[in-house]
Amino acid sequence: MKITVIGAGAVGATAADNITRKELAEEVILLDIKEGVAEGKAQDISQTAALLGFDTKITGVTNDYEKTAGSSVAVITSGIPRKPGMTREELIGTNANIVKSVAENLLKYSPEVIILVVSNPMDTMTYLTLKATGLPKNRIIGMGGALDSSRFKYQISQHTGASPSDLNAIVIGGHGDTTMIPLIKHATWNSIPVTQFLSAQQQEQVVADTMVGGATLTKLIGTSAWYAPGAAIAGMVESIVRNQKKLFTASVYLEGEYGEQDITLGVPVIIGKNGAEKIIALQLDEEDKAKFRQSAEAVRSMNNVLSESKII
Ligand SMILES: NC(=O)c1ccc[n+]([C@@H]2O[C@H](COP(=O)([O-])OP(=O)(O)OC[C@H]3O[C@@H](n4cnc5c(N)ncnc54)[C@H](O)[C@@H]3O)[C@@H](O)[C@H]2O)c1
């Protein structure tokens, strides 16, 4: 089993580190366009093997797609990250061309690959990857909801004192500061609704802080975050390669589900050896349905940029 991570920047290298430590494959390939970066980071990660005790081999390469041949799963993190004050949407032009050429190169050497798209604006990049490769919809999955849901649990834990791993809470919709929908009314602390522990004002605060979770870190660090994104990627890759069939929110192609067509957007989905295996229907109230429609409209208008700029 081979797993490829494209982009050896902050997110890609952290994802590769987590994947390697968890021994999710015999071999991990880390690829970057910048000479020496992937080789160096792969060597650094390899040098933790004796300390942490893992046997997965990790190899870094500069734009050499032959080395990625036969990958079962590939993660695309290549592109530029957000700078303070920048929205994910503003990244579209630069990252679209990068993501498209990366996806095409990957497919040349790994025709059976399942692709996890991470580069922002993630929903639009996932849609682009699907359209550019023509792969079946189960094999193109956007990572955003897994991260946003983890950030949502963090915020709930800050107000309730609950252990984040005792919480069940998901974020659906787009992976954008204004398009994501943290479902507070559905969130539970070991089956008990969290709304029981939070005042209306606290609930509003938790939702608002979750929505700007990424931007808050970008402001503090000066670039976008990588530890939680890397862990979220590794969790999804694990569910694929170990066929765990875990339920994540992920950006997948909708054909009528949640009332939407021809768009990839964050919904609850079972992730297993075939990728995105089954979208789970969730009963939303009118308020959340309206938010989902608005989120789809915003993502669709970004997707339109792809055709307007003749990228797809
Ligand atoms: N979906 C999510 O939840 C999520 C979370 C965090 C970051 N992101 C996004 O992930 C992307 C990466 O973020 P980062 O912080 O790792 O950025 P980074 O700048 O640290 O790393 C990006 C890497 O991509 C490489 N790259 C650029 N063009 C390439 C190409 N054509 N082929 C191969 N490699 C190429 C760069 O050399 C760089 O090393 C950004 O678009 C960021 O916005 C998404």
Short mmCIF file of C-alpha atoms and ligand atoms in Angstrom, two decimals:
data_model
loop_
_atom_site.label_atom_id
_atom_site.label_comp_id
_atom_site.label_asym_id
_atom_site.label_seq_id
_atom_site.Cartn_x
_atom_site.Cartn_y
_atom_site.Cartn_z
CA MET A 1 0.00 0.00 0.00
CA LYS A 2 1.31 3.41 -1.01
CA ILE A 3 -0.04 6.83 -0.02
CA THR A 4 1.04 10.05 -1.73
CA VAL A 5 0.91 13.54 -0.25
CA ILE A 6 1.30 16.38 -2.74
CA GLY A 7 2.69 19.58 -1.24
CA ALA A 8 5.34 19.31 1.47
CA GLY A 9 4.38 22.59 3.09
CA ALA A 10 2.98 22.98 6.58
CA VAL A 11 -0.21 20.96 6.03
CA GLY A 12 1.19 18.32 3.66
CA ALA A 13 4.24 17.55 5.79
CA THR A 14 2.13 17.36 8.97
CA ALA A 15 -0.35 15.03 7.26
CA ALA A 16 2.54 12.87 6.00
CA ASP A 17 4.03 12.81 9.51
CA ASN A 18 0.72 11.63 11.03
CA ILE A 19 0.15 9.06 8.27
CA THR A 20 3.67 7.69 8.70
CA ARG A 21 3.47 7.49 12.51
CA LYS A 22 0.15 5.69 12.29
CA GLU A 23 1.70 3.21 9.81
CA LEU A 24 -1.22 3.59 7.41
CA ALA A 25 0.86 2.32 4.46
CA GLU A 26 4.11 0.55 3.70
CA GLU A 27 5.31 3.61 1.85
CA VAL A 28 4.45 7.31 1.86
CA ILE A 29 5.57 9.59 -0.98
CA LEU A 30 5.83 13.29 -0.23
CA LEU A 31 6.03 15.41 -3.37
CA ASP A 32 6.67 19.12 -3.78
CA ILE A 33 7.59 21.36 -6.67
CA LYS A 34 10.28 23.17 -4.65
CA GLU A 35 13.61 21.42 -5.09
CA GLY A 36 14.73 19.54 -1.97
CA VAL A 37 11.87 20.49 0.36
CA ALA A 38 10.02 17.17 0.25
CA GLU A 39 13.29 15.21 0.37
CA GLY A 40 14.40 17.14 3.44
CA LYS A 41 11.10 16.88 5.32
CA ALA A 42 10.77 13.17 4.47
CA GLN A 43 14.27 12.57 5.83
CA ASP A 44 13.42 14.52 8.99
CA ILE A 45 10.26 12.43 9.51
CA SER A 46 12.24 9.22 8.80
CA GLN A 47 14.65 10.19 11.54
CA THR A 48 11.81 10.04 14.10
CA ALA A 49 11.29 6.30 13.35
CA ALA A 50 13.90 5.17 15.86
CA LEU A 51 12.39 7.46 18.50
CA LEU A 52 8.72 6.77 17.88
CA GLY A 53 8.97 3.19 16.63
CA PHE A 54 7.32 2.90 13.23
CA ASP A 55 8.26 1.00 10.09
CA THR A 56 6.55 3.00 7.34
CA LYS A 57 9.00 4.25 4.75
CA ILE A 58 8.65 7.88 3.66
CA THR A 59 10.32 9.22 0.53
CA GLY A 60 10.45 12.83 -0.60
CA VAL A 61 10.57 13.74 -4.29
CA THR A 62 10.69 16.92 -6.37
CA ASN A 63 7.87 16.78 -8.89
CA ASP A 64 8.66 13.15 -9.81
CA TYR A 65 5.24 11.58 -10.37
CA GLU A 66 6.70 8.24 -11.45
CA LYS A 67 7.54 7.64 -7.79
CA THR A 68 3.86 8.05 -6.88
CA ALA A 69 2.86 5.15 -9.19
CA GLY A 70 0.34 2.74 -7.75
CA SER A 71 -0.86 4.97 -4.90
CA SER A 72 -4.13 3.89 -3.30
CA VAL A 73 -4.77 7.30 -1.75
CA ALA A 74 -3.40 10.74 -2.61
CA VAL A 75 -3.79 13.96 -0.66
CA ILE A 76 -3.57 17.28 -2.52
CA THR A 77 -2.32 20.12 -0.32
CA SER A 78 -0.32 21.98 -2.96
CA GLY A 79 -1.05 25.64 -3.45
CA ILE A 80 -0.66 28.84 -1.59
CA PRO A 81 -2.11 29.23 1.91
CA ARG A 82 -4.08 32.19 3.24
CA LYS A 83 -2.31 35.29 4.44
CA PRO A 84 -3.86 37.39 7.22
CA GLY A 85 -6.98 39.18 5.98
CA MET A 86 -7.26 36.96 2.90
CA THR A 87 -10.34 34.82 2.34
CA ARG A 88 -10.10 31.22 1.12
CA GLU A 89 -12.00 32.39 -1.97
CA GLU A 90 -9.23 34.80 -2.96
CA LEU A 91 -6.91 31.84 -3.50
CA ILE A 92 -8.99 30.43 -6.31
CA GLY A 93 -7.09 31.49 -9.45
CA THR A 94 -3.62 30.43 -8.32
CA ASN A 95 -4.65 27.22 -6.67
CA ALA A 96 -7.02 26.05 -9.42
CA ASN A 97 -4.24 25.71 -11.98
CA ILE A 98 -1.97 23.97 -9.48
CA VAL A 99 -4.64 21.51 -8.32
CA LYS A 100 -5.76 20.68 -11.85
CA SER A 101 -2.27 19.81 -13.11
CA VAL A 102 -1.45 17.86 -9.93
CA ALA A 103 -4.64 15.77 -10.23
CA GLU A 104 -3.92 14.99 -13.88
CA ASN A 105 -0.34 13.95 -13.09
CA LEU A 106 -1.45 11.74 -10.22
CA LEU A 107 -3.97 9.93 -12.34
CA LYS A 108 -1.39 9.13 -15.03
CA TYR A 109 0.50 6.91 -12.59
CA SER A 110 -2.27 5.82 -10.20
CA PRO A 111 -5.45 5.16 -12.16
CA GLU A 112 -7.19 3.61 -9.13
CA VAL A 113 -6.34 6.39 -6.69
CA ILE A 114 -8.79 7.94 -4.22
CA ILE A 115 -8.05 11.67 -3.97
CA LEU A 116 -8.46 13.79 -0.85
CA VAL A 117 -8.51 17.49 -1.75
CA VAL A 118 -7.30 19.96 0.87
CA SER A 119 -6.11 23.05 -1.06
CA ASN A 120 -8.37 26.09 -0.67
CA PRO A 121 -10.96 27.18 -1.58
CA MET A 122 -11.47 23.50 -0.85
CA ASP A 123 -15.07 22.96 -2.05
CA THR A 124 -14.28 24.55 -5.40
CA MET A 125 -10.96 22.69 -5.69
CA THR A 126 -12.80 19.43 -5.00
CA TYR A 127 -15.37 20.23 -7.69
CA LEU A 128 -12.54 21.11 -10.08
CA THR A 129 -10.72 17.84 -9.36
CA LEU A 130 -13.89 15.87 -10.00
CA LYS A 131 -14.58 17.64 -13.30
CA ALA A 132 -10.96 17.67 -14.48
CA THR A 133 -10.31 13.98 -13.80
CA GLY A 134 -13.76 12.58 -14.63
CA LEU A 135 -13.31 10.08 -11.77
CA PRO A 136 -16.37 8.50 -10.14
CA LYS A 137 -17.72 10.72 -7.35
CA ASN A 138 -16.81 8.30 -4.54
CA ARG A 139 -13.10 8.78 -5.33
CA ILE A 140 -12.92 12.57 -4.91
CA ILE A 141 -13.34 13.80 -1.34
CA GLY A 142 -12.77 17.29 0.02
CA MET A 143 -11.37 17.63 3.55
CA GLY A 144 -12.79 20.54 5.51
CA GLY A 145 -15.71 19.34 7.62
CA ALA A 146 -13.51 16.95 9.63
CA LEU A 147 -11.34 19.89 10.64
CA ASP A 148 -14.19 22.34 11.21
CA SER A 149 -16.07 19.75 13.29
CA SER A 150 -12.98 19.23 15.45
CA ARG A 151 -12.70 23.00 15.92
CA PHE A 152 -16.41 23.10 16.79
CA LYS A 153 -15.85 20.45 19.50
CA TYR A 154 -12.92 22.47 20.82
CA GLN A 155 -15.12 25.55 21.15
CA ILE A 156 -17.89 23.57 22.87
CA SER A 157 -15.34 22.07 25.27
CA GLN A 158 -14.05 25.55 26.14
CA HIS A 159 -17.52 26.54 27.38
CA THR A 160 -18.67 23.24 28.93
CA GLY A 161 -15.44 21.73 30.25
CA ALA A 162 -16.29 18.54 28.31
CA SER A 163 -13.49 16.41 26.94
CA PRO A 164 -13.50 17.11 23.17
CA SER A 165 -13.50 13.37 22.46
CA ASP A 166 -16.72 13.00 24.50
CA LEU A 167 -18.46 15.40 22.14
CA ASN A 168 -20.42 14.66 19.02
CA ALA A 169 -20.79 17.72 16.85
CA ILE A 170 -20.58 18.36 13.12
CA VAL A 171 -20.16 21.25 10.73
CA ILE A 172 -21.82 20.97 7.33
CA GLY A 173 -21.96 23.23 4.25
CA GLY A 174 -19.01 25.00 2.67
CA HIS A 175 -15.52 25.19 4.16
CA GLY A 176 -15.54 28.99 4.35
CA ASP A 177 -15.79 31.48 7.20
CA THR A 178 -19.28 32.49 6.12
CA THR A 179 -20.44 29.28 4.42
CA MET A 180 -19.89 26.67 7.12
CA ILE A 181 -22.81 25.62 9.33
CA PRO A 182 -21.92 24.36 12.84
CA LEU A 183 -25.00 22.35 13.86
CA ILE A 184 -25.27 23.34 17.51
CA LYS A 185 -28.81 21.98 17.90
CA HIS A 186 -27.55 18.50 16.90
CA ALA A 187 -24.44 18.54 19.11
CA THR A 188 -24.28 16.21 22.10
CA TRP A 189 -22.06 15.48 25.11
CA ASN A 190 -22.24 11.70 25.30
CA SER A 191 -25.81 11.76 23.94
CA ILE A 192 -26.95 14.73 26.06
CA PRO A 193 -27.72 17.83 23.94
CA VAL A 194 -25.01 20.45 24.53
CA THR A 195 -27.70 23.12 24.37
CA GLN A 196 -28.60 21.93 27.90
CA PHE A 197 -25.22 23.21 29.14
CA LEU A 198 -24.92 26.42 27.13
CA SER A 199 -26.92 29.64 27.31
CA ALA A 200 -28.31 31.04 24.04
CA GLN A 201 -25.52 33.60 24.08
CA GLN A 202 -22.85 30.92 24.63
CA GLN A 203 -24.30 28.87 21.77
CA GLU A 204 -24.05 31.88 19.48
CA GLN A 205 -20.49 32.49 20.62
CA VAL A 206 -19.45 28.86 20.01
CA VAL A 207 -20.91 28.94 16.50
CA ALA A 208 -19.32 32.31 15.67
CA ASP A 209 -15.89 31.28 17.04
CA THR A 210 -16.03 28.01 15.09
CA MET A 211 -16.79 29.83 11.85
CA VAL A 212 -13.78 32.12 12.21
CA GLY A 213 -11.63 29.35 13.71
CA GLY A 214 -9.26 29.19 10.73
CA ALA A 215 -9.05 32.97 10.31
CA THR A 216 -8.30 33.42 14.02
CA LEU A 217 -5.28 31.12 13.70
CA THR A 218 -4.17 32.74 10.44
CA LYS A 219 -4.15 36.09 12.22
CA LEU A 220 -2.16 34.72 15.16
CA ILE A 221 0.36 32.65 13.19
CA GLY A 222 0.62 34.73 10.00
CA THR A 223 -0.32 31.78 7.78
CA SER A 224 -2.97 29.09 7.96
CA ALA A 225 -2.85 26.34 10.57
CA TRP A 226 -1.44 22.83 10.08
CA TYR A 227 -1.62 20.59 13.19
CA ALA A 228 -5.38 20.03 13.21
CA PRO A 229 -5.61 19.97 9.37
CA GLY A 230 -2.84 17.34 9.29
CA ALA A 231 -4.58 15.22 11.93
CA ALA A 232 -7.94 15.53 10.16
CA ILE A 233 -6.39 14.37 6.87
CA ALA A 234 -4.72 11.39 8.56
CA GLY A 235 -8.01 10.43 10.23
CA MET A 236 -9.80 10.34 6.89
CA VAL A 237 -6.97 8.47 5.17
CA GLU A 238 -7.06 5.92 8.01
CA SER A 239 -10.79 5.37 7.54
CA ILE A 240 -10.13 4.63 3.84
CA VAL A 241 -7.11 2.34 4.14
CA ARG A 242 -8.42 0.46 7.20
CA ASN A 243 -11.97 0.45 5.82
CA GLN A 244 -13.24 1.84 9.14
CA LYS A 245 -16.40 3.29 7.60
CA LYS A 246 -16.27 6.27 9.95
CA LEU A 247 -18.73 9.10 9.53
CA PHE A 248 -17.09 12.41 8.65
CA THR A 249 -18.45 15.56 7.16
CA ALA A 250 -16.67 15.93 3.86
CA SER A 251 -17.15 17.78 0.61
CA VAL A 252 -18.66 15.29 -1.83
CA TYR A 253 -20.62 15.51 -5.05
CA LEU A 254 -24.34 16.00 -4.53
CA GLU A 255 -26.95 14.75 -6.97
CA GLY A 256 -30.13 15.77 -5.22
CA GLU A 257 -29.04 15.03 -1.65
CA TYR A 258 -29.79 17.95 0.69
CA GLY A 259 -31.69 19.52 -2.22
CA GLU A 260 -28.53 20.32 -4.23
CA GLN A 261 -27.19 19.27 -7.62
CA ASP A 262 -23.84 19.50 -9.42
CA ILE A 263 -21.83 20.79 -6.48
CA THR A 264 -19.44 19.37 -3.89
CA LEU A 265 -20.36 20.48 -0.40
CA GLY A 266 -19.86 19.31 3.18
CA VAL A 267 -22.35 16.67 4.28
CA PRO A 268 -22.13 13.64 6.58
CA VAL A 269 -20.63 10.74 4.63
CA ILE A 270 -19.28 7.28 5.40
CA ILE A 271 -15.62 6.96 4.44
CA GLY A 272 -14.30 3.47 3.72
CA LYS A 273 -12.14 1.51 1.28
CA ASN A 274 -14.14 2.82 -1.69
CA GLY A 275 -13.77 6.43 -0.59
CA ALA A 276 -17.00 8.36 -0.04
CA GLU A 277 -19.30 5.37 0.28
CA LYS A 278 -22.64 6.73 1.44
CA ILE A 279 -24.08 10.17 2.09
CA ILE A 280 -26.18 10.19 5.24
CA ALA A 281 -29.40 12.19 5.26
CA LEU A 282 -29.84 14.47 8.25
CA GLN A 283 -33.13 16.06 9.22
CA LEU A 284 -32.50 19.81 9.16
CA ASP A 285 -34.94 22.43 10.38
CA GLU A 286 -36.02 25.30 8.11
CA GLU A 287 -33.33 27.64 9.48
CA ASP A 288 -30.49 25.19 8.77
CA LYS A 289 -31.98 24.26 5.38
CA ALA A 290 -31.92 27.93 4.42
CA LYS A 291 -28.30 28.24 5.59
CA PHE A 292 -27.37 25.18 3.51
CA ARG A 293 -28.99 26.72 0.42
CA GLN A 294 -27.10 29.99 0.97
CA SER A 295 -23.85 28.09 1.46
CA ALA A 296 -24.43 26.20 -1.81
CA GLU A 297 -25.13 29.48 -3.63
CA ALA A 298 -21.85 31.00 -2.40
CA VAL A 299 -19.81 27.92 -3.37
CA ARG A 300 -21.57 27.71 -6.73
CA SER A 301 -20.65 31.29 -7.54
CA MET A 302 -17.00 30.41 -6.87
CA ASN A 303 -17.30 27.28 -9.00
CA ASN A 304 -18.56 29.51 -11.82
CA VAL A 305 -15.19 31.28 -11.79
CA LEU A 306 -13.66 28.00 -13.01
CA SER A 307 -15.73 27.97 -16.19
CA GLU A 308 -15.53 31.76 -16.64
CA SER A 309 -11.71 31.52 -16.51
CA LYS A 310 -11.87 28.46 -18.83
CA ILE A 311 -10.14 26.26 -16.24
CA ILE A 312 -12.80 23.59 -16.77
N1 LIG B 1 -9.15 22.12 3.68
C1 LIG B 1 -8.66 22.51 4.84
O1 LIG B 1 -9.24 22.25 5.88
C2 LIG B 1 -7.35 23.28 4.88
C3 LIG B 1 -6.72 23.54 6.12
C4 LIG B 1 -5.51 24.23 6.11
C5 LIG B 1 -4.94 24.65 4.90
N2 LIG B 1 -5.59 24.38 3.75
C6 LIG B 1 -5.03 24.76 2.44
O2 LIG B 1 -4.00 23.83 2.11
C7 LIG B 1 -3.08 24.43 1.23
C8 LIG B 1 -1.66 24.24 1.77
O3 LIG B 1 -1.47 24.99 2.95
P1 LIG B 1 -0.03 25.04 3.64
O4 LIG B 1 -0.19 25.83 4.88
O5 LIG B 1 0.55 23.67 3.70
O6 LIG B 1 0.79 25.90 2.56
P2 LIG B 1 2.36 25.90 2.32
O7 LIG B 1 2.70 27.09 1.53
O8 LIG B 1 3.08 25.65 3.61
O9 LIG B 1 2.59 24.60 1.40
C9 LIG B 1 2.14 24.49 0.09
C10 LIG B 1 3.18 23.69 -0.66
O10 LIG B 1 2.67 23.43 -1.97
C11 LIG B 1 3.79 23.43 -2.83
N3 LIG B 1 3.37 23.55 -4.21
C12 LIG B 1 2.95 24.66 -4.88
N4 LIG B 1 2.69 24.35 -6.16
C13 LIG B 1 2.91 23.02 -6.29
C14 LIG B 1 2.81 22.11 -7.38
N5 LIG B 1 2.39 22.50 -8.57
N6 LIG B 1 3.14 20.82 -7.16
C15 LIG B 1 3.57 20.39 -5.95
N7 LIG B 1 3.69 21.21 -4.88
C16 LIG B 1 3.37 22.51 -5.06
C17 LIG B 1 4.65 24.59 -2.33
O11 LIG B 1 5.97 24.51 -2.80
C18 LIG B 1 4.51 24.44 -0.83
O12 LIG B 1 5.57 23.68 -0.27
C19 LIG B 1 -3.51 25.90 1.11
O13 LIG B 1 -4.30 26.07 -0.04
C20 LIG B 1 -4.35 26.11 2.36
O14 LIG B 1 -5.26 27.17 2.23
C21 LIG B 1 -6.78 23.72 3.72
#
